[in-house]
Structures are given as C-alpha cells and as structure tokens.
C-alpha cells in the first residue's frame, strides 16, 4: 500500500483528508508541529478510523528532521498542508507567515527531490485571485495582488512548486485552490478546532450558538452585494478532502505537469445567508452585531469548478445545509471534551 506524507495532517482539512486516504487504501503519515491543533484531533481520527494513524510531531521547517522522516519512509506522494492561515494575523505579523509558509514548502520540495518522491498536492487558496474583476473565477483568471501577506505566501509557493516541477523531469504537482472549507465529519468526531478566538466565520457561529461567545460580529454590511455582506463559496470539508485523493490519481497520469484546480461549490453565499441557514437547520439562535469591515477581506468571490469536475473526476456531494449541521454536531461534541 502506498504511503502518503500529509504535512499539517492534524489540521482541519488535513485530518479530513487523512480519513479519505485511508478509505481509498492509502497509508497516511501525519507530520505536524501541533501549533494550531492538538491530540483531541488525532484521538477523533482514531475513533473514526479504528486505528491511530502514524503521526510524527515535527516542524516542517526543520530540514534535518524532515530528511530523516523521508529517509525512514518510502513516500509515494506528499500532500502539503502545513502553513499558517489567518488572514488578519498575517497582516499584523507578516514575517511569521513568510518564514513558515515559504520555508515549509521549500523544505518539502528539497526532500522530495533528494528522495525521488515525484507527486505533490499543494494546499493553495482562492486568496491568490485577490479581488477578481469578474465572477466566477476560473483557473485562467488573472492572479491580482493579494489582499494580505497570507495571500502572497500562497502565490509565491505556487510559483515555487511550478518552477520546481519545470526543472525536475518526472515530477508533477496539483495546486488546489480552496474556496471556504466548512463543516465537519458526519460522525461529529472530527472538525475545526481553532485555538483562541476563531477568525473564520463558521467556528465563530457555532461557538456563539453554544454560548461560548456573546455575539457574532458581521464584518461590514455596506459591500456592493445584495444584502451588503461579503460573499464566499463555502464547500463541505469532506467534499474538499475527497478532491485530494482524486488529485493523486491525476498526478500519476500527468508527469511533468503543474496545474491549478479551483475547489468550491461553484456558488456564493453572503455572510447573512450563512447565519440564516445555520439558524434554520439547527434551530439555534446566533446573536449578531454589525461591525466595520475587516482588513484584508475581498468583497465577493466564488468559483468556476468545471476543470476539477472533468480533470479530477470530482464533484461536490454535500451542500451548505449539511455542512452547517455537521459543524454544529462537532461543536456539541467539542463542548464535552477536556481542555487541551
Ligand atoms: C480567507 C481566504 C481563504 C482562506 C481562509 C483561511 C479569501 C477570499 N479567502 O477566507 O482562501 O483559506 O481565509 O482562513 O481571501 N466574517 C464575519 N465575522 C466573523 C468571521 C468572518 O463577518 O467573525 C466574514 C468575513 O468578513 C468573510 C466571511 O465571513 O466575509 C468568511 O470569513 P472567513 O471564514 O474568515 O474566511 P475568508 O476570510 O473568506
């Protein structure tokens, strides 16, 4: 069975991808420094999978430790998630973001070259499009200046990966541009577990509904959108995780290629629509206050996903309602867990 290195595999998307990999007969090896995750996630994975996936506590910027990891395993491919991802934090502490996000990617590529691991799935983001001129965005849409250092790190890493693939015959890479991943595993045993105050919308909604936060602040209600709030393309994390497994097939069939794929639902929802949908599907009330716009937010973006549908033979199966119900089930489970 093929071993897949999953850097950042204890994170939100990484852990769901581990579940999908096991379901397709791969052996995932998680490499994570647990800077934004903890044992509760790997315990949840163990319950879902029936066994504890191999997990190595490692900082992926540590090239010596990464060399040893590659030497100890014959990896077939790498799925590289390990990165910081809070847009606002990247504005206030940009060097932390450039150091971590660029260096982890560089070290992964150097190890792949040294050990002849020829397939890479890179965790990118729709943030590389900046505020697009026309919607929906396709993979051919121009990459505008990103609105945050986080966005720049994703753009630079995409270039780093494709330059590497051009220079190294036989290697291939897929740049998966995520829109807004939400939801949780249907078992309610795995989901998003942010440290401190969540910066993403759905964890903030569920924590507010659970009474852990007094109210949700809507960041801006004066945007040029039908209800004045920002529009995003929300995709269930299980659908998103499945695309990574499909991407492994594409990489094997396409040596020498480095291509981007949009991964979204293919339609936009406003912040208000997400809150209303959550209240409707869960029956929970979410107290809301209106606030100013958040630095680094784009007004609206959603994806054209035809390329991923065709090339990866991948389609979303779960909608926003399922995602929000699953996220609420996960929040209720988290409430029963001890602190990390
Ligand atoms: C951004 C990136 C996305 C990236 C993610 C990582 C863009 C377009 N998207 O997502 O690619 O993967 O960061 O974290 O750059 N909101 C509130 N109140 C809150 C929290 C959020 O109103 O308390 C609003 C935001 O203003 C935004 C929407 O909810 O309009 C979604 O925000 P969030 O979940 O943080 O994700 P993005 O910033 O869209």
mmCIF file of N, CA and C in Angstrom, residues 91-220:
data_model
loop_
_atom_site.group_PDB
_atom_site.id
_atom_site.type_symbol
_atom_site.label_atom_id
_atom_site.label_comp_id
_atom_site.label_asym_id
_atom_site.label_seq_id
_atom_site.Cartn_x
_atom_site.Cartn_y
_atom_site.Cartn_z
ATOM 1 N N UNK A 91 -1.422 40.020 8.436
ATOM 2 C CA UNK A 91 -1.242 41.471 8.244
ATOM 3 C C UNK A 91 -0.434 42.034 9.417
ATOM 4 N N UNK A 92 -0.695 41.559 10.622
ATOM 5 C CA UNK A 92 0.000 42.113 11.796
ATOM 6 C C UNK A 92 1.362 41.465 12.038
ATOM 7 N N UNK A 93 1.570 40.231 11.563
ATOM 8 C CA UNK A 93 2.856 39.555 11.765
ATOM 9 C C UNK A 93 3.307 38.884 10.468
ATOM 10 N N UNK A 94 3.606 39.705 9.444
ATOM 11 C CA UNK A 94 3.878 39.111 8.122
ATOM 12 C C UNK A 94 5.106 38.206 8.085
ATOM 13 N N UNK A 95 6.157 38.541 8.837
ATOM 14 C CA UNK A 95 7.386 37.737 8.747
ATOM 15 C C UNK A 95 7.148 36.303 9.209
ATOM 16 N N UNK A 96 6.302 36.162 10.229
ATOM 17 C CA UNK A 96 5.972 34.817 10.712
ATOM 18 C C UNK A 96 5.357 33.991 9.572
ATOM 19 N N UNK A 97 4.505 34.656 8.778
ATOM 20 C CA UNK A 97 3.835 33.973 7.677
ATOM 21 C C UNK A 97 4.798 33.657 6.542
ATOM 22 N N UNK A 98 5.625 34.643 6.174
ATOM 23 C CA UNK A 98 6.576 34.372 5.083
ATOM 24 C C UNK A 98 7.536 33.257 5.499
ATOM 25 N N UNK A 99 8.042 33.333 6.719
ATOM 26 C CA UNK A 99 9.006 32.313 7.154
ATOM 27 C C UNK A 99 8.369 30.920 7.129
ATOM 28 N N UNK A 100 7.250 30.782 7.784
ATOM 29 C CA UNK A 100 6.654 29.442 7.926
ATOM 30 C C UNK A 100 6.133 28.894 6.589
ATOM 31 N N UNK A 101 5.350 29.702 5.899
ATOM 32 C CA UNK A 101 4.681 29.158 4.715
ATOM 33 C C UNK A 101 5.651 28.911 3.561
ATOM 34 N N UNK A 102 6.643 29.799 3.408
ATOM 35 C CA UNK A 102 7.604 29.587 2.316
ATOM 36 C C UNK A 102 8.611 28.500 2.667
ATOM 37 N N UNK A 103 9.084 28.530 3.902
ATOM 38 C CA UNK A 103 10.151 27.585 4.264
ATOM 39 C C UNK A 103 9.639 26.144 4.328
ATOM 40 N N UNK A 104 8.434 25.935 4.848
ATOM 41 C CA UNK A 104 7.903 24.565 4.856
ATOM 42 C C UNK A 104 7.817 24.028 3.422
ATOM 43 N N UNK A 105 7.379 24.867 2.504
ATOM 44 C CA UNK A 105 7.234 24.416 1.112
ATOM 45 C C UNK A 105 8.602 24.123 0.508
ATOM 46 N N UNK A 106 9.568 24.988 0.772
ATOM 47 C CA UNK A 106 10.917 24.774 0.238
ATOM 48 C C UNK A 106 11.513 23.465 0.772
ATOM 49 N N UNK A 107 11.379 23.243 2.078
ATOM 50 C CA UNK A 107 11.951 22.025 2.678
ATOM 51 C C UNK A 107 11.266 20.780 2.109
ATOM 52 N N UNK A 108 9.951 20.832 1.956
ATOM 53 C CA UNK A 108 9.226 19.686 1.376
ATOM 54 C C UNK A 108 9.758 19.391 -0.031
ATOM 55 N N UNK A 109 9.912 20.423 -0.852
ATOM 56 C CA UNK A 109 10.379 20.204 -2.230
ATOM 57 C C UNK A 109 11.810 19.665 -2.252
ATOM 58 N N UNK A 110 12.659 20.199 -1.381
ATOM 59 C CA UNK A 110 14.048 19.703 -1.339
ATOM 60 C C UNK A 110 14.086 18.223 -0.951
ATOM 61 N N UNK A 111 13.269 17.847 0.026
ATOM 62 C CA UNK A 111 13.231 16.433 0.431
ATOM 63 C C UNK A 111 12.667 15.559 -0.683
ATOM 64 N N UNK A 112 11.642 16.062 -1.372
ATOM 65 C CA UNK A 112 11.073 15.286 -2.486
ATOM 66 C C UNK A 112 12.145 15.027 -3.546
ATOM 67 N N UNK A 113 12.928 16.055 -3.850
ATOM 68 C CA UNK A 113 13.999 15.892 -4.849
ATOM 69 C C UNK A 113 15.035 14.879 -4.376
ATOM 70 N N UNK A 114 15.474 15.030 -3.132
ATOM 71 C CA UNK A 114 16.522 14.139 -2.612
ATOM 72 C C UNK A 114 16.065 12.680 -2.615
ATOM 73 N N UNK A 115 14.794 12.453 -2.247
ATOM 74 C CA UNK A 115 14.313 11.073 -2.080
ATOM 75 C C UNK A 115 13.463 10.585 -3.258
ATOM 76 N N UNK A 116 13.399 11.388 -4.331
ATOM 77 C CA UNK A 116 12.701 10.949 -5.540
ATOM 78 C C UNK A 116 11.208 10.737 -5.350
ATOM 79 N N UNK A 117 10.599 11.553 -4.498
ATOM 80 C CA UNK A 117 9.133 11.478 -4.311
ATOM 81 C C UNK A 117 8.527 12.457 -5.318
ATOM 82 N N UNK A 118 7.820 11.945 -6.320
ATOM 83 C CA UNK A 118 7.579 12.751 -7.521
ATOM 84 C C UNK A 118 6.211 13.427 -7.591
ATOM 85 N N UNK A 119 5.344 13.193 -6.597
ATOM 86 C CA UNK A 119 3.996 13.753 -6.699
ATOM 87 C C UNK A 119 3.685 14.650 -5.510
ATOM 88 N N UNK A 120 3.212 15.860 -5.807
ATOM 89 C CA UNK A 120 2.881 16.813 -4.737
ATOM 90 C C UNK A 120 1.491 17.395 -4.943
ATOM 91 N N UNK A 121 0.689 17.339 -3.887
ATOM 92 C CA UNK A 121 -0.562 18.114 -3.846
ATOM 93 C C UNK A 121 -0.300 19.294 -2.925
ATOM 94 N N UNK A 122 -0.442 20.493 -3.469
ATOM 95 C CA UNK A 122 -0.166 21.688 -2.674
ATOM 96 C C UNK A 122 -1.474 22.374 -2.295
ATOM 97 N N UNK A 123 -1.536 22.713 -1.016
ATOM 98 C CA UNK A 123 -2.725 23.324 -0.438
ATOM 99 C C UNK A 123 -2.699 24.829 -0.701
ATOM 100 N N UNK A 124 -3.400 25.241 -1.765
ATOM 101 C CA UNK A 124 -3.436 26.677 -2.079
ATOM 102 C C UNK A 124 -4.809 27.239 -1.724
ATOM 103 N N UNK A 125 -5.085 28.404 -2.237
ATOM 104 C CA UNK A 125 -6.274 29.116 -1.753
ATOM 105 C C UNK A 125 -6.789 30.055 -2.831
ATOM 106 N N UNK A 126 -8.097 30.318 -2.789
ATOM 107 C CA UNK A 126 -8.673 31.301 -3.709
ATOM 108 C C UNK A 126 -8.135 32.697 -3.423
ATOM 109 N N UNK A 127 -7.449 32.842 -2.310
ATOM 110 C CA UNK A 127 -6.879 34.148 -1.978
ATOM 111 C C UNK A 127 -5.867 34.586 -3.042
ATOM 112 N N UNK A 128 -5.333 33.640 -3.848
ATOM 113 C CA UNK A 128 -4.363 34.017 -4.888
ATOM 114 C C UNK A 128 -5.000 34.889 -5.967
ATOM 115 N N UNK A 129 -6.336 34.894 -6.063
ATOM 116 C CA UNK A 129 -7.001 35.707 -7.089
ATOM 117 C C UNK A 129 -7.172 37.158 -6.661
ATOM 118 N N UNK A 130 -6.894 37.472 -5.381
ATOM 119 C CA UNK A 130 -7.186 38.830 -4.907
ATOM 120 C C UNK A 130 -8.664 39.134 -5.105
ATOM 121 N N UNK A 131 -9.013 40.398 -5.348
ATOM 122 C CA UNK A 131 -10.415 40.729 -5.677
ATOM 123 C C UNK A 131 -10.575 40.646 -7.188
ATOM 124 N N UNK A 132 -11.210 39.596 -7.690
ATOM 125 C CA UNK A 132 -11.260 39.407 -9.146
ATOM 126 C C UNK A 132 -12.141 40.444 -9.840
ATOM 127 N N UNK A 133 -11.840 40.684 -11.135
ATOM 128 C CA UNK A 133 -12.631 41.640 -11.923
ATOM 129 C C UNK A 133 -13.959 41.039 -12.336
ATOM 130 N N UNK A 134 -13.989 39.727 -12.575
ATOM 131 C CA UNK A 134 -15.256 39.123 -12.979
ATOM 132 C C UNK A 134 -15.415 37.778 -12.276
ATOM 133 N N UNK A 135 -16.674 37.410 -12.096
ATOM 134 C CA UNK A 135 -17.022 36.198 -11.345
ATOM 135 C C UNK A 135 -17.908 35.297 -12.191
ATOM 136 N N UNK A 136 -17.829 33.976 -12.014
ATOM 137 C CA UNK A 136 -16.934 33.267 -11.099
ATOM 138 C C UNK A 136 -15.498 33.262 -11.619
ATOM 139 N N UNK A 137 -14.541 32.961 -10.736
ATOM 140 C CA UNK A 137 -13.153 32.885 -11.180
ATOM 141 C C UNK A 137 -12.859 31.504 -11.739
ATOM 142 N N UNK A 138 -12.104 31.496 -12.842
ATOM 143 C CA UNK A 138 -11.607 30.233 -13.390
ATOM 144 C C UNK A 138 -10.107 30.177 -13.112
ATOM 145 N N UNK A 139 -9.514 29.040 -13.407
ATOM 146 C CA UNK A 139 -8.066 28.897 -13.196
ATOM 147 C C UNK A 139 -7.294 29.835 -14.120
ATOM 148 N N UNK A 140 -7.959 30.328 -15.190
ATOM 149 C CA UNK A 140 -7.286 31.275 -16.087
ATOM 150 C C UNK A 140 -7.452 32.728 -15.636
ATOM 151 N N UNK A 141 -8.282 32.971 -14.628
ATOM 152 C CA UNK A 141 -8.455 34.348 -14.152
ATOM 153 C C UNK A 141 -7.100 34.883 -13.701
ATOM 154 N N UNK A 142 -6.823 36.171 -13.989
ATOM 155 C CA UNK A 142 -5.516 36.695 -13.593
ATOM 156 C C UNK A 142 -5.338 36.692 -12.082
ATOM 157 N N UNK A 143 -4.112 36.426 -11.663
ATOM 158 C CA UNK A 143 -3.812 36.485 -10.224
ATOM 159 C C UNK A 143 -3.521 37.944 -9.893
ATOM 160 N N UNK A 144 -4.457 38.588 -9.231
ATOM 161 C CA UNK A 144 -4.315 40.004 -8.867
ATOM 162 C C UNK A 144 -3.456 40.094 -7.605
ATOM 163 N N UNK A 145 -3.015 41.303 -7.248
ATOM 164 C CA UNK A 145 -2.274 41.411 -5.988
ATOM 165 C C UNK A 145 -3.139 40.910 -4.836
ATOM 166 N N UNK A 146 -2.631 39.984 -4.035
ATOM 167 C CA UNK A 146 -3.435 39.501 -2.907
ATOM 168 C C UNK A 146 -3.684 40.626 -1.905
ATOM 169 N N UNK A 147 -4.700 40.443 -1.088
ATOM 170 C CA UNK A 147 -5.039 41.485 -0.120
ATOM 171 C C UNK A 147 -4.329 41.290 1.207
ATOM 172 N N UNK A 148 -3.489 40.258 1.330
ATOM 173 C CA UNK A 148 -2.821 40.014 2.613
ATOM 174 C C UNK A 148 -1.484 39.309 2.380
ATOM 175 N N UNK A 149 -0.561 39.404 3.346
ATOM 176 C CA UNK A 149 0.677 38.620 3.262
ATOM 177 C C UNK A 149 0.393 37.122 3.135
ATOM 178 N N UNK A 150 -0.640 36.642 3.813
ATOM 179 C CA UNK A 150 -1.028 35.236 3.661
ATOM 180 C C UNK A 150 -1.245 34.906 2.184
ATOM 181 N N UNK A 151 -1.970 35.783 1.498
ATOM 182 C CA UNK A 151 -2.232 35.569 0.072
ATOM 183 C C UNK A 151 -0.954 35.565 -0.745
ATOM 184 N N UNK A 152 -0.022 36.474 -0.414
ATOM 185 C CA UNK A 152 1.255 36.480 -1.128
ATOM 186 C C UNK A 152 2.013 35.178 -0.908
ATOM 187 N N UNK A 153 1.972 34.649 0.327
ATOM 188 C CA UNK A 153 2.715 33.395 0.555
ATOM 189 C C UNK A 153 2.156 32.280 -0.332
ATOM 190 N N UNK A 154 0.841 32.268 -0.535
ATOM 191 C CA UNK A 154 0.260 31.213 -1.379
ATOM 192 C C UNK A 154 0.661 31.429 -2.842
ATOM 193 N N UNK A 155 0.668 32.689 -3.294
ATOM 194 C CA UNK A 155 1.095 32.949 -4.678
ATOM 195 C C UNK A 155 2.556 32.541 -4.878
ATOM 196 N N UNK A 156 3.429 32.946 -3.951
ATOM 197 C CA UNK A 156 4.855 32.629 -4.101
ATOM 198 C C UNK A 156 5.067 31.116 -4.080
ATOM 199 N N UNK A 157 4.376 30.431 -3.174
ATOM 200 C CA UNK A 157 4.543 28.972 -3.099
ATOM 201 C C UNK A 157 4.063 28.291 -4.378
ATOM 202 N N UNK A 158 2.979 28.788 -4.964
ATOM 203 C CA UNK A 158 2.541 28.208 -6.238
ATOM 204 C C UNK A 158 3.652 28.323 -7.279
ATOM 205 N N UNK A 159 4.287 29.511 -7.344
ATOM 206 C CA UNK A 159 5.392 29.687 -8.302
ATOM 207 C C UNK A 159 6.546 28.762 -7.967
ATOM 208 N N UNK A 160 6.868 28.654 -6.677
ATOM 209 C CA UNK A 160 7.985 27.797 -6.259
ATOM 210 C C UNK A 160 7.739 26.361 -6.719
ATOM 211 N N UNK A 161 6.526 25.882 -6.499
ATOM 212 C CA UNK A 161 6.190 24.500 -6.848
ATOM 213 C C UNK A 161 6.287 24.292 -8.359
ATOM 214 N N UNK A 162 5.709 25.204 -9.145
ATOM 215 C CA UNK A 162 5.715 25.006 -10.606
ATOM 216 C C UNK A 162 7.118 25.188 -11.182
ATOM 217 N N UNK A 163 7.919 26.109 -10.642
ATOM 218 C CA UNK A 163 9.316 26.246 -11.097
ATOM 219 C C UNK A 163 10.073 24.951 -10.824
ATOM 220 N N UNK A 164 9.825 24.368 -9.673
ATOM 221 C CA UNK A 164 10.485 23.099 -9.303
ATOM 222 C C UNK A 164 10.092 21.992 -10.288
ATOM 223 N N UNK A 165 8.798 21.886 -10.571
ATOM 224 C CA UNK A 165 8.332 20.831 -11.479
ATOM 225 C C UNK A 165 8.931 21.025 -12.872
ATOM 226 N N UNK A 166 9.054 22.290 -13.317
ATOM 227 C CA UNK A 166 9.656 22.549 -14.637
ATOM 228 C C UNK A 166 11.107 22.091 -14.679
ATOM 229 N N UNK A 167 11.786 22.223 -13.558
ATOM 230 C CA UNK A 167 13.226 21.936 -13.534
ATOM 231 C C UNK A 167 13.539 20.463 -13.286
ATOM 232 N N UNK A 168 12.566 19.686 -12.829
ATOM 233 C CA UNK A 168 12.832 18.299 -12.415
ATOM 234 C C UNK A 168 11.957 17.340 -13.226
ATOM 235 N N UNK A 169 12.501 16.731 -14.270
ATOM 236 C CA UNK A 169 11.686 15.842 -15.113
ATOM 237 C C UNK A 169 11.039 14.716 -14.304
ATOM 238 N N UNK A 170 9.783 14.446 -14.616
ATOM 239 C CA UNK A 170 9.089 13.323 -13.979
ATOM 240 C C UNK A 170 8.301 13.693 -12.742
ATOM 241 N N UNK A 171 8.501 14.916 -12.251
ATOM 242 C CA UNK A 171 7.722 15.347 -11.086
ATOM 243 C C UNK A 171 6.395 15.957 -11.567
ATOM 244 N N UNK A 172 5.387 15.930 -10.699
ATOM 245 C CA UNK A 172 4.112 16.579 -11.043
ATOM 246 C C UNK A 172 3.485 17.161 -9.779
ATOM 247 N N UNK A 173 2.704 18.223 -9.981
ATOM 248 C CA UNK A 173 2.091 18.898 -8.826
ATOM 249 C C UNK A 173 0.704 19.409 -9.183
ATOM 250 N N UNK A 174 -0.179 19.342 -8.192
ATOM 251 C CA UNK A 174 -1.510 19.936 -8.317
ATOM 252 C C UNK A 174 -1.642 21.035 -7.273
ATOM 253 N N UNK A 175 -2.022 22.222 -7.731
ATOM 254 C CA UNK A 175 -2.220 23.358 -6.820
ATOM 255 C C UNK A 175 -3.716 23.440 -6.561
ATOM 256 N N UNK A 176 -4.147 23.033 -5.390
ATOM 257 C CA UNK A 176 -5.587 23.012 -5.111
ATOM 258 C C UNK A 176 -5.978 24.332 -4.449
ATOM 259 N N UNK A 177 -6.758 25.103 -5.190
ATOM 260 C CA UNK A 177 -7.166 26.428 -4.694
ATOM 261 C C UNK A 177 -8.515 26.304 -3.983
ATOM 262 N N UNK A 178 -8.426 26.244 -2.662
ATOM 263 C CA UNK A 178 -9.645 26.073 -1.864
ATOM 264 C C UNK A 178 -10.416 27.380 -1.796
ATOM 265 N N UNK A 179 -11.723 27.258 -1.839
ATOM 266 C CA UNK A 179 -12.555 28.409 -1.504
ATOM 267 C C UNK A 179 -12.783 28.326 0.020
ATOM 268 N N UNK A 180 -13.983 28.347 0.537
ATOM 269 C CA UNK A 180 -14.098 28.396 2.007
ATOM 270 C C UNK A 180 -14.545 27.056 2.575
ATOM 271 N N UNK A 181 -13.599 26.267 3.094
ATOM 272 C CA UNK A 181 -13.969 24.966 3.653
ATOM 273 C C UNK A 181 -14.709 25.096 4.984
ATOM 274 N N UNK A 182 -15.817 24.412 5.098
ATOM 275 C CA UNK A 182 -16.632 24.463 6.329
ATOM 276 C C UNK A 182 -17.177 23.064 6.595
ATOM 277 N N UNK A 183 -17.832 22.909 7.763
ATOM 278 C CA UNK A 183 -18.451 21.629 8.083
ATOM 279 C C UNK A 183 -17.549 20.795 8.970
ATOM 280 N N UNK A 184 -17.865 19.511 9.040
ATOM 281 C CA UNK A 184 -17.146 18.585 9.906
ATOM 282 C C UNK A 184 -17.489 17.177 9.433
ATOM 283 N N UNK A 185 -16.742 16.200 9.966
ATOM 284 C CA UNK A 185 -17.039 14.813 9.613
ATOM 285 C C UNK A 185 -18.447 14.463 10.115
ATOM 286 N N UNK A 186 -19.230 13.696 9.320
ATOM 287 C CA UNK A 186 -20.611 13.408 9.729
ATOM 288 C C UNK A 186 -20.726 12.684 11.067
ATOM 289 N N UNK A 187 -19.655 12.001 11.501
ATOM 290 C CA UNK A 187 -19.676 11.325 12.805
ATOM 291 C C UNK A 187 -19.724 12.326 13.953
ATOM 292 N N UNK A 188 -19.358 13.577 13.670
ATOM 293 C CA UNK A 188 -19.255 14.578 14.738
ATOM 294 C C UNK A 188 -17.983 14.437 15.561
ATOM 295 N N UNK A 189 -17.060 13.573 15.133
ATOM 296 C CA UNK A 189 -15.839 13.314 15.919
ATOM 297 C C UNK A 189 -14.605 14.022 15.373
ATOM 298 N N UNK A 190 -14.749 14.725 14.263
ATOM 299 C CA UNK A 190 -13.617 15.481 13.725
ATOM 300 C C UNK A 190 -14.151 16.758 13.094
ATOM 301 N N UNK A 191 -13.435 17.855 13.347
ATOM 302 C CA UNK A 191 -13.880 19.129 12.804
ATOM 303 C C UNK A 191 -12.834 20.186 13.028
ATOM 304 N N UNK A 192 -13.258 21.438 12.887
ATOM 305 C CA UNK A 192 -12.334 22.558 13.018
ATOM 306 C C UNK A 192 -12.185 22.886 14.498
ATOM 307 N N UNK A 193 -10.922 23.005 14.965
ATOM 308 C CA UNK A 193 -10.679 23.223 16.384
ATOM 309 C C UNK A 193 -9.696 24.371 16.562
ATOM 310 N N UNK A 194 -10.130 25.593 16.268
ATOM 311 C CA UNK A 194 -9.183 26.712 16.337
ATOM 312 C C UNK A 194 -8.812 27.034 17.773
ATOM 313 N N UNK A 195 -7.553 27.441 17.962
ATOM 314 C CA UNK A 195 -7.122 27.909 19.279
ATOM 315 C C UNK A 195 -7.585 29.349 19.464
ATOM 316 N N UNK A 196 -8.016 29.678 20.663
ATOM 317 C CA UNK A 196 -8.370 31.063 20.978
ATOM 318 C C UNK A 196 -9.632 31.492 20.251
ATOM 319 N N UNK A 197 -9.709 32.766 19.941
ATOM 320 C CA UNK A 197 -10.893 33.309 19.277
ATOM 321 C C UNK A 197 -10.819 32.927 17.803
ATOM 322 N N UNK A 198 -11.848 32.252 17.274
ATOM 323 C CA UNK A 198 -11.776 31.843 15.876
ATOM 324 C C UNK A 198 -11.758 33.054 14.951
ATOM 325 N N UNK A 199 -10.985 32.961 13.859
ATOM 326 C CA UNK A 199 -11.036 34.050 12.886
ATOM 327 C C UNK A 199 -11.975 33.703 11.740
ATOM 328 N N UNK A 200 -12.294 32.431 11.575
ATOM 329 C CA UNK A 200 -13.182 32.039 10.476
ATOM 330 C C UNK A 200 -14.651 32.066 10.904
ATOM 331 N N UNK A 201 -15.494 32.257 9.896
ATOM 332 C CA UNK A 201 -16.914 32.520 10.176
ATOM 333 C C UNK A 201 -17.633 31.353 10.876
ATOM 334 N N UNK A 202 -17.525 30.156 10.325
ATOM 335 C CA UNK A 202 -18.373 29.070 10.842
ATOM 336 C C UNK A 202 -18.010 28.661 12.273
ATOM 337 N N UNK A 203 -16.711 28.518 12.613
ATOM 338 C CA UNK A 203 -16.427 28.242 14.040
ATOM 339 C C UNK A 203 -16.927 29.350 14.958
ATOM 340 N N UNK A 204 -16.891 30.590 14.474
ATOM 341 C CA UNK A 204 -17.406 31.667 15.317
ATOM 342 C C UNK A 204 -18.913 31.537 15.493
ATOM 343 N N UNK A 205 -19.606 31.149 14.427
ATOM 344 C CA UNK A 205 -21.059 30.942 14.523
ATOM 345 C C UNK A 205 -21.367 29.834 15.539
ATOM 346 N N UNK A 206 -20.677 28.699 15.402
ATOM 347 C CA UNK A 206 -21.028 27.568 16.286
ATOM 348 C C UNK A 206 -20.668 27.877 17.735
ATOM 349 N N UNK A 207 -19.552 28.572 17.959
ATOM 350 C CA UNK A 207 -19.185 28.906 19.349
ATOM 351 C C UNK A 207 -20.157 29.930 19.938
ATOM 352 N N UNK A 208 -20.671 30.814 19.101
ATOM 353 C CA UNK A 208 -21.656 31.790 19.598
ATOM 354 C C UNK A 208 -22.965 31.069 19.924
ATOM 355 N N UNK A 209 -23.393 30.188 19.034
ATOM 356 C CA UNK A 209 -24.627 29.423 19.292
ATOM 357 C C UNK A 209 -24.487 28.589 20.556
ATOM 358 N N UNK A 210 -23.268 28.118 20.839
ATOM 359 C CA UNK A 210 -23.035 27.295 22.039
ATOM 360 C C UNK A 210 -22.903 28.133 23.303
ATOM 361 N N UNK A 211 -22.962 29.444 23.152
ATOM 362 C CA UNK A 211 -22.887 30.323 24.319
ATOM 363 C C UNK A 211 -21.466 30.634 24.760
ATOM 364 N N UNK A 212 -20.474 30.234 23.975
ATOM 365 C CA UNK A 212 -19.075 30.492 24.339
ATOM 366 C C UNK A 212 -18.649 31.912 23.985
ATOM 367 N N UNK A 213 -19.369 32.546 23.055
ATOM 368 C CA UNK A 213 -19.130 33.941 22.662
ATOM 369 C C UNK A 213 -20.454 34.679 22.764
ATOM 370 N N UNK A 214 -20.426 35.928 23.229
ATOM 371 C CA UNK A 214 -21.704 36.635 23.412
ATOM 372 C C UNK A 214 -22.415 36.946 22.107
ATOM 373 N N UNK A 215 -21.658 37.292 21.060
ATOM 374 C CA UNK A 215 -22.305 37.649 19.783
ATOM 375 C C UNK A 215 -21.295 37.534 18.651
ATOM 376 N N UNK A 216 -21.825 37.313 17.467
ATOM 377 C CA UNK A 216 -21.009 37.284 16.255
ATOM 378 C C UNK A 216 -21.012 38.686 15.643
ATOM 379 N N UNK A 217 -19.839 39.199 15.321
ATOM 380 C CA UNK A 217 -19.769 40.483 14.616
ATOM 381 C C UNK A 217 -19.715 40.219 13.119
ATOM 382 N N UNK A 218 -20.639 40.823 12.383
ATOM 383 C CA UNK A 218 -20.582 40.751 10.917
ATOM 384 C C UNK A 218 -19.646 41.860 10.452
ATOM 385 N N UNK A 219 -18.573 41.447 9.769
ATOM 386 C CA UNK A 219 -17.542 42.409 9.360
ATOM 387 C C UNK A 219 -17.959 43.128 8.077
ATOM 388 N N UNK A 220 -18.750 44.172 8.232
ATOM 389 C CA UNK A 220 -19.116 45.008 7.093
ATOM 390 C C UNK A 220 -20.468 44.641 6.516
#
